[in-house]
mmCIF file of C-alpha atoms in Angstrom:
data_model
loop_
_atom_site.group_PDB
_atom_site.id
_atom_site.type_symbol
_atom_site.label_atom_id
_atom_site.label_comp_id
_atom_site.label_asym_id
_atom_site.label_seq_id
_atom_site.Cartn_x
_atom_site.Cartn_y
_atom_site.Cartn_z
ATOM 1 C CA MET A 1 -0.058 0.115 -0.015
ATOM 2 C CA LYS A 2 1.308 3.438 -0.935
ATOM 3 C CA ASN A 3 1.513 6.354 1.601
ATOM 4 C CA ILE A 4 -2.073 7.688 2.133
ATOM 5 C CA HIS A 5 -2.618 11.329 2.769
ATOM 6 C CA ILE A 6 -6.341 11.833 4.060
ATOM 7 C CA SER A 7 -7.715 15.143 2.897
ATOM 8 C CA LYS A 8 -11.259 14.858 4.523
ATOM 9 C CA ILE A 9 -13.416 12.465 6.561
ATOM 10 C CA TYR A 10 -16.995 12.851 5.481
ATOM 11 C CA THR A 11 -18.922 10.537 7.683
ATOM 12 C CA VAL A 12 -18.670 7.395 9.929
ATOM 13 C CA VAL A 13 -21.832 5.258 9.963
ATOM 14 C CA TYR A 14 -22.956 2.051 11.670
ATOM 15 C CA ILE A 15 -25.230 -0.055 9.274
ATOM 16 C CA GLU A 16 -27.416 -2.173 10.798
ATOM 17 C CA PRO A 17 -28.203 -5.603 9.512
ATOM 18 C CA LEU A 18 -30.735 -5.272 6.531
ATOM 19 C CA SER A 19 -34.004 -7.415 6.419
ATOM 20 C CA SER A 20 -33.332 -11.186 5.500
ATOM 21 C CA ASP A 21 -35.527 -10.562 2.692
ATOM 22 C CA VAL A 22 -33.207 -8.319 0.994
ATOM 23 C CA LYS A 23 -31.045 -10.354 -1.363
ATOM 24 C CA ARG A 24 -29.030 -7.672 -3.177
ATOM 25 C CA ALA A 25 -28.327 -4.084 -2.587
ATOM 26 C CA VAL A 26 -27.174 -2.044 -5.750
ATOM 27 C CA TYR A 27 -25.111 1.273 -4.855
ATOM 28 C CA GLY A 28 -25.347 3.038 -8.264
ATOM 29 C CA LYS A 29 -22.859 3.977 -10.842
ATOM 30 C CA ALA A 30 -20.555 6.219 -8.797
ATOM 31 C CA LEU A 31 -18.695 5.986 -5.410
ATOM 32 C CA LEU A 32 -18.016 9.698 -4.531
ATOM 33 C CA HIS A 33 -15.693 9.039 -1.862
ATOM 34 C CA ASN A 34 -13.318 6.036 -0.795
ATOM 35 C CA GLU A 35 -15.169 3.657 1.371
ATOM 36 C CA LEU A 36 -13.617 1.658 4.328
ATOM 37 C CA ILE A 37 -15.648 -1.043 5.787
ATOM 38 C CA PHE A 38 -15.299 -3.267 8.917
ATOM 39 C CA LYS A 39 -17.483 -6.222 8.804
ATOM 40 C CA LEU A 40 -19.017 -6.874 12.217
ATOM 41 C CA SER A 41 -21.212 -9.763 11.484
ATOM 42 C CA GLY A 42 -23.245 -11.639 8.690
ATOM 43 C CA ASP A 43 -21.953 -12.984 5.319
ATOM 44 C CA SER A 44 -22.067 -11.389 1.863
ATOM 45 C CA PHE A 45 -20.362 -10.888 -1.489
ATOM 46 C CA THR A 46 -19.546 -7.468 -2.932
ATOM 47 C CA SER A 47 -19.252 -7.200 -6.640
ATOM 48 C CA PHE A 48 -16.905 -4.017 -7.361
ATOM 49 C CA ASN A 49 -16.104 -3.436 -11.000
ATOM 50 C CA ARG A 50 -16.645 -7.191 -11.513
ATOM 51 C CA LYS A 51 -14.170 -8.155 -8.614
ATOM 52 C CA LYS A 52 -15.853 -10.365 -6.047
ATOM 53 C CA LEU A 53 -15.034 -9.762 -2.490
ATOM 54 C CA HIS A 54 -16.363 -12.195 0.483
ATOM 55 C CA ASN A 55 -17.303 -10.099 3.240
ATOM 56 C CA THR A 56 -17.040 -12.335 6.553
ATOM 57 C CA PRO A 57 -16.865 -10.970 10.110
ATOM 58 C CA ASN A 58 -13.716 -9.314 11.142
ATOM 59 C CA SER A 59 -12.693 -8.461 7.477
ATOM 60 C CA ILE A 60 -11.968 -4.900 6.301
ATOM 61 C CA ARG A 61 -12.939 -3.843 2.730
ATOM 62 C CA ILE A 62 -11.406 -0.848 1.000
ATOM 63 C CA LEU A 63 -13.149 0.427 -2.184
ATOM 64 C CA PRO A 64 -11.639 3.395 -3.905
ATOM 65 C CA GLN A 65 -13.476 6.400 -5.321
ATOM 66 C CA SER A 66 -14.739 6.062 -8.888
ATOM 67 C CA ASP A 67 -16.957 7.858 -11.237
ATOM 68 C CA ASN A 68 -17.896 4.661 -13.155
ATOM 69 C CA ILE A 69 -18.564 1.470 -11.379
ATOM 70 C CA GLU A 70 -20.548 -1.621 -10.975
ATOM 71 C CA TYR A 71 -21.278 -1.884 -7.422
ATOM 72 C CA TYR A 72 -23.599 -4.152 -5.564
ATOM 73 C CA VAL A 73 -23.742 -6.581 -2.464
ATOM 74 C CA ASP A 74 -25.388 -10.068 -2.560
ATOM 75 C CA PHE A 75 -26.378 -11.033 1.013
ATOM 76 C CA ILE A 76 -26.163 -14.469 2.249
ATOM 77 C CA GLU A 77 -26.795 -13.642 6.029
ATOM 78 C CA PRO A 78 -27.606 -10.079 7.193
ATOM 79 C CA GLY A 79 -24.969 -8.570 9.220
ATOM 80 C CA ALA A 80 -23.597 -5.188 10.503
ATOM 81 C CA CYS A 81 -20.579 -3.033 9.657
ATOM 82 C CA ILE A 82 -18.903 0.326 10.281
ATOM 83 C CA ASP A 83 -18.357 2.472 7.343
ATOM 84 C CA ILE A 84 -15.803 5.177 6.855
ATOM 85 C CA TYR A 85 -16.206 7.629 3.945
ATOM 86 C CA PHE A 86 -13.113 9.823 3.171
ATOM 87 C CA ASP A 87 -11.007 11.535 0.572
ATOM 88 C CA THR A 88 -7.365 11.426 -0.206
ATOM 89 C CA VAL A 89 -4.867 13.876 -1.668
ATOM 90 C CA GLU A 90 -3.788 11.225 -4.112
ATOM 91 C CA ALA A 91 -6.030 8.568 -5.652
ATOM 92 C CA LEU A 92 -5.928 5.305 -3.900
ATOM 93 C CA ASP A 93 -5.198 2.159 -6.034
ATOM 94 C CA ASP A 94 -7.756 1.432 -8.666
ATOM 95 C CA GLU A 95 -8.449 -2.060 -7.457
ATOM 96 C CA ALA A 96 -10.642 -2.809 -4.272
ATOM 97 C CA TYR A 97 -9.328 -5.515 -1.918
ATOM 98 C CA ILE A 98 -10.459 -7.178 1.328
ATOM 99 C CA ILE A 99 -8.314 -8.367 4.185
ATOM 100 C CA ASP A 100 -9.132 -10.917 7.068
ATOM 101 C CA VAL A 101 -8.101 -9.110 10.412
ATOM 102 C CA THR A 102 -9.532 -11.913 12.460
ATOM 103 C CA ASN A 103 -6.153 -12.168 14.529
ATOM 104 C CA ASN A 104 -6.090 -8.619 15.209
ATOM 105 C CA LEU A 105 -8.489 -7.499 17.833
ATOM 106 C CA LYS A 106 -7.348 -3.840 17.769
ATOM 107 C CA PHE A 107 -9.204 -3.361 14.643
ATOM 108 C CA LYS A 108 -12.652 -3.620 16.198
ATOM 109 C CA GLU A 109 -11.689 -1.289 19.076
ATOM 110 C CA LEU A 110 -10.275 1.364 16.514
ATOM 111 C CA PHE A 111 -13.621 1.266 14.297
ATOM 112 C CA PHE A 112 -16.006 1.544 17.347
ATOM 113 C CA LYS A 113 -13.930 4.259 18.823
ATOM 114 C CA ILE A 114 -13.858 6.391 15.490
ATOM 115 C CA TYR A 115 -17.525 5.676 15.204
ATOM 116 C CA ARG A 116 -18.339 7.014 18.805
ATOM 117 C CA LEU A 117 -16.202 10.054 18.520
ATOM 118 C CA TRP A 118 -17.691 11.131 15.236
ATOM 119 C CA THR A 119 -21.359 10.626 16.190
ATOM 120 C CA ARG A 120 -20.645 12.394 19.521
ATOM 121 C CA LYS A 121 -18.915 15.489 17.884
ATOM 122 C CA GLN A 122 -17.293 16.738 21.096
ATOM 123 C CA ASN A 123 -14.578 19.166 21.093
ATOM 124 C CA GLY A 124 -11.465 18.007 19.106
ATOM 125 C CA TYR A 125 -13.267 15.054 17.719
ATOM 126 C CA TYR A 126 -12.398 15.571 14.105
ATOM 127 C CA ASN A 127 -8.602 15.583 14.618
ATOM 128 C CA GLN A 128 -9.011 12.340 16.987
ATOM 129 C CA CYS A 129 -10.933 10.804 14.038
ATOM 130 C CA LEU A 130 -8.183 11.760 11.524
ATOM 131 C CA SER A 131 -5.514 10.075 13.934
ATOM 132 C CA LEU A 132 -7.630 7.042 14.483
ATOM 133 C CA LEU A 133 -8.006 6.550 10.561
ATOM 134 C CA TYR A 134 -4.345 7.047 10.081
ATOM 135 C CA GLU A 135 -3.909 4.370 12.810
ATOM 136 C CA ILE A 136 -6.321 2.025 11.123
ATOM 137 C CA PHE A 137 -4.372 2.228 7.892
ATOM 138 C CA GLY A 138 -1.032 1.677 9.763
ATOM 139 C CA GLU A 139 -2.573 -1.553 11.185
ATOM 140 C CA ILE A 140 -3.741 -2.559 7.699
ATOM 141 C CA GLU A 141 -0.398 -1.978 6.190
ATOM 142 C CA LYS A 142 1.217 -4.227 8.944
ATOM 143 C CA THR A 143 -1.371 -6.963 8.612
ATOM 144 C CA ARG A 144 -1.100 -7.055 4.723
ATOM 145 C CA TYR A 145 2.770 -7.180 5.206
ATOM 146 C CA ASN A 146 2.719 -10.071 7.785
ATOM 147 C CA LEU A 147 -0.070 -12.047 5.689
ATOM 148 C CA SER A 148 2.720 -12.760 3.119
ATOM 149 C CA SER A 149 4.877 -15.839 4.085
ATOM 150 C CA LYS A 150 7.016 -14.687 1.116
ATOM 151 C CA THR A 151 7.612 -11.267 2.777
ATOM 152 C CA LYS A 152 8.171 -13.031 6.220
ATOM 153 C CA GLN A 153 11.169 -15.069 4.827
ATOM 154 C CA LEU A 154 12.688 -11.656 3.777
ATOM 155 C CA GLU A 155 11.437 -9.508 6.628
ATOM 156 C CA LYS A 156 14.880 -9.061 8.640
ATOM 157 C CA GLY A 157 16.469 -8.346 5.377
ATOM 158 C CA VAL A 158 13.967 -5.634 4.496
ATOM 159 C CA GLU A 159 14.305 -4.163 8.024
ATOM 160 C CA TYR A 160 18.172 -3.860 7.397
ATOM 161 C CA LEU A 161 17.525 -2.058 4.155
ATOM 162 C CA SER A 162 15.021 0.234 5.664
ATOM 163 C CA GLU A 163 17.008 1.071 8.976
ATOM 164 C CA ASN A 164 20.196 1.782 6.911
ATOM 165 C CA ALA A 165 18.889 3.345 3.852
ATOM 166 C CA LEU A 166 20.278 6.709 4.696
ATOM 167 C CA SER A 167 23.626 5.284 5.377
ATOM 168 C CA GLN A 168 26.525 5.687 2.844
ATOM 169 C CA GLU A 169 27.975 2.255 4.229
ATOM 170 C CA ILE A 170 24.812 0.101 3.435
ATOM 171 C CA ASP A 171 25.836 -3.105 2.399
ATOM 172 C CA TYR A 172 23.469 -4.617 -0.215
ATOM 173 C CA LEU A 173 24.572 -8.274 0.392
ATOM 174 C CA LYS A 174 23.894 -8.160 4.067
ATOM 175 C CA PRO A 175 20.230 -8.551 3.705
ATOM 176 C CA ALA A 176 20.708 -11.830 2.114
ATOM 177 C CA ALA A 177 23.071 -13.093 4.641
ATOM 178 C CA ILE A 178 20.641 -12.093 7.443
ATOM 179 C CA CYS A 179 18.023 -14.096 5.852
ATOM 180 C CA ASN A 180 20.161 -16.909 5.269
ATOM 181 C CA VAL A 181 19.681 -17.117 1.452
ATOM 182 C CA CYS A 182 21.881 -16.280 -1.437
ATOM 183 C CA PRO A 183 21.981 -12.757 -2.797
ATOM 184 C CA THR A 184 20.616 -13.668 -6.180
ATOM 185 C CA TYR A 185 17.519 -15.586 -4.467
ATOM 186 C CA PHE A 186 17.078 -12.369 -2.041
ATOM 187 C CA ARG A 187 16.953 -10.065 -5.068
ATOM 188 C CA ARG A 188 14.568 -12.106 -7.155
ATOM 189 C CA LYS A 189 12.192 -12.638 -4.289
ATOM 190 C CA PHE A 190 12.364 -8.978 -3.322
ATOM 191 C CA LYS A 191 11.605 -7.731 -6.712
ATOM 192 C CA ILE A 192 8.529 -10.199 -6.958
ATOM 193 C CA ILE A 193 7.041 -8.963 -3.551
ATOM 194 C CA PHE A 194 7.722 -5.244 -3.944
ATOM 195 C CA GLY A 195 7.941 -4.773 -7.553
ATOM 196 C CA ILE A 196 11.484 -3.020 -7.364
ATOM 197 C CA SER A 197 14.990 -4.135 -6.673
ATOM 198 C CA PRO A 198 16.551 -3.541 -3.148
ATOM 199 C CA SER A 199 18.725 -0.858 -4.486
ATOM 200 C CA GLN A 200 15.653 0.884 -5.920
ATOM 201 C CA TYR A 201 13.858 0.457 -2.687
ATOM 202 C CA VAL A 202 16.628 2.468 -1.042
ATOM 203 C CA ARG A 203 16.855 5.008 -3.416
ATOM 204 C CA LYS A 204 13.217 5.637 -3.220
ATOM 205 C CA ILE A 205 13.406 6.013 0.562
ATOM 206 C CA ARG A 206 16.383 8.299 0.029
ATOM 207 C CA ILE A 207 14.700 10.603 -2.550
ATOM 208 C CA ASP A 208 11.400 10.887 -0.672
ATOM 209 C CA TYR A 209 13.425 11.918 2.451
ATOM 210 C CA ALA A 210 15.347 14.363 0.250
ATOM 211 C CA LYS A 211 12.016 15.923 -0.967
ATOM 212 C CA GLU A 212 11.107 16.543 2.588
ATOM 213 C CA LEU A 213 14.329 18.189 3.512
ATOM 214 C CA LEU A 214 14.454 20.440 0.290
ATOM 215 C CA MET A 215 10.934 21.710 1.235
ATOM 216 C CA LEU A 216 12.088 22.647 4.727
ATOM 217 C CA ASN A 217 14.583 25.159 2.788
ATOM 218 C CA GLN A 218 17.173 24.901 5.679
ATOM 219 C CA TYR A 219 19.731 22.779 3.996
ATOM 220 C CA SER A 220 21.963 22.983 1.088
ATOM 221 C CA VAL A 221 21.847 20.427 -1.661
ATOM 222 C CA SER A 222 25.209 19.260 -0.778
ATOM 223 C CA GLU A 223 24.147 18.752 2.871
ATOM 224 C CA ILE A 224 20.854 16.862 1.745
ATOM 225 C CA ALA A 225 22.866 14.717 -0.440
ATOM 226 C CA ALA A 226 24.944 13.617 2.470
ATOM 227 C CA MET A 227 22.127 13.361 4.779
ATOM 228 C CA THR A 228 20.298 10.896 2.428
ATOM 229 C CA GLY A 229 23.344 8.589 1.992
ATOM 230 C CA TYR A 230 25.032 10.020 -1.136
ATOM 231 C CA GLU A 231 28.760 10.832 -0.903
ATOM 232 C CA ASN A 232 28.653 12.789 -4.104
ATOM 233 C CA VAL A 233 26.252 15.536 -4.598
ATOM 234 C CA TYR A 234 26.291 15.416 -8.491
ATOM 235 C CA TYR A 235 25.505 11.684 -8.410
ATOM 236 C CA PHE A 236 22.495 12.527 -5.872
ATOM 237 C CA SER A 237 21.400 15.352 -8.247
ATOM 238 C CA ARG A 238 21.365 12.962 -11.117
ATOM 239 C CA ILE A 239 19.507 10.349 -9.435
ATOM 240 C CA PHE A 240 16.977 12.975 -7.955
ATOM 241 C CA LYS A 241 16.336 14.310 -11.554
ATOM 242 C CA GLU A 242 15.967 10.801 -12.829
ATOM 243 C CA ILE A 243 13.247 10.074 -10.447
ATOM 244 C CA THR A 244 11.362 13.337 -10.034
ATOM 245 C CA GLY A 245 11.996 14.769 -13.464
ATOM 246 C CA MET A 246 13.489 17.906 -11.839
ATOM 247 C CA SER A 247 16.883 19.073 -10.139
ATOM 248 C CA PRO A 248 16.917 19.557 -6.372
ATOM 249 C CA ALA A 249 17.113 23.221 -7.028
ATOM 250 C CA GLU A 250 14.138 23.098 -9.385
ATOM 251 C CA PHE A 251 12.079 20.980 -6.890
ATOM 252 C CA ARG A 252 12.733 23.411 -4.140
ATOM 253 C CA LYS A 253 11.575 26.344 -6.115
ATOM 254 C CA LYS A 254 8.375 24.614 -7.112
ATOM 255 C CA ALA A 255 7.732 23.307 -3.395
#
């Protein structure tokens, strides 16, 4: 999951079980806001742009905002859920997905907490709800990460890359050694899971951090190069432009 920047929460609702006579609910041709649903009870199937999602208790469903969709739910057993409608600065991934969070009791607590805060609307409720929504997405990211046995195999190596990404002394052979696999196997599996190579993963962390430092407007480009693991400022500038399409100086002016 890419980083999510929430621009607005529209509402948080508790959906009561529908009548057992209702077999299908059709939700029109557009979803105006992103929808995050925690399934409390019941059993149903969601069809979203021809993708089938099986909604069981303690599952979380994420549906991206879309102007042209096929969206309906077929009910097997009536049930309740908590829905959060929200917008993001950058569009979510186009594809809807669902995850089983049965083994993480924290989700139920977080969803009920955000629902209670939203409906009571006491002083400071909105910022509290915003914080809780970010916490929910943090838990989702951890859960999706942990669900992958392939990722689990590489977990310690990925941790090494993340923790040492800004170091000029990073050793790209060490992650494989930590995971007790050969470097070729580690690189191949890493690319299958993350879609990029270990070096590209590190480079992304470095350039994302460089962007933050450039926007602060407190450090020179040479200082930022060193702070993000680049010994040579010219090499840093070349990599930065290759990824962003702008030189560090141009990015700073635009920001």
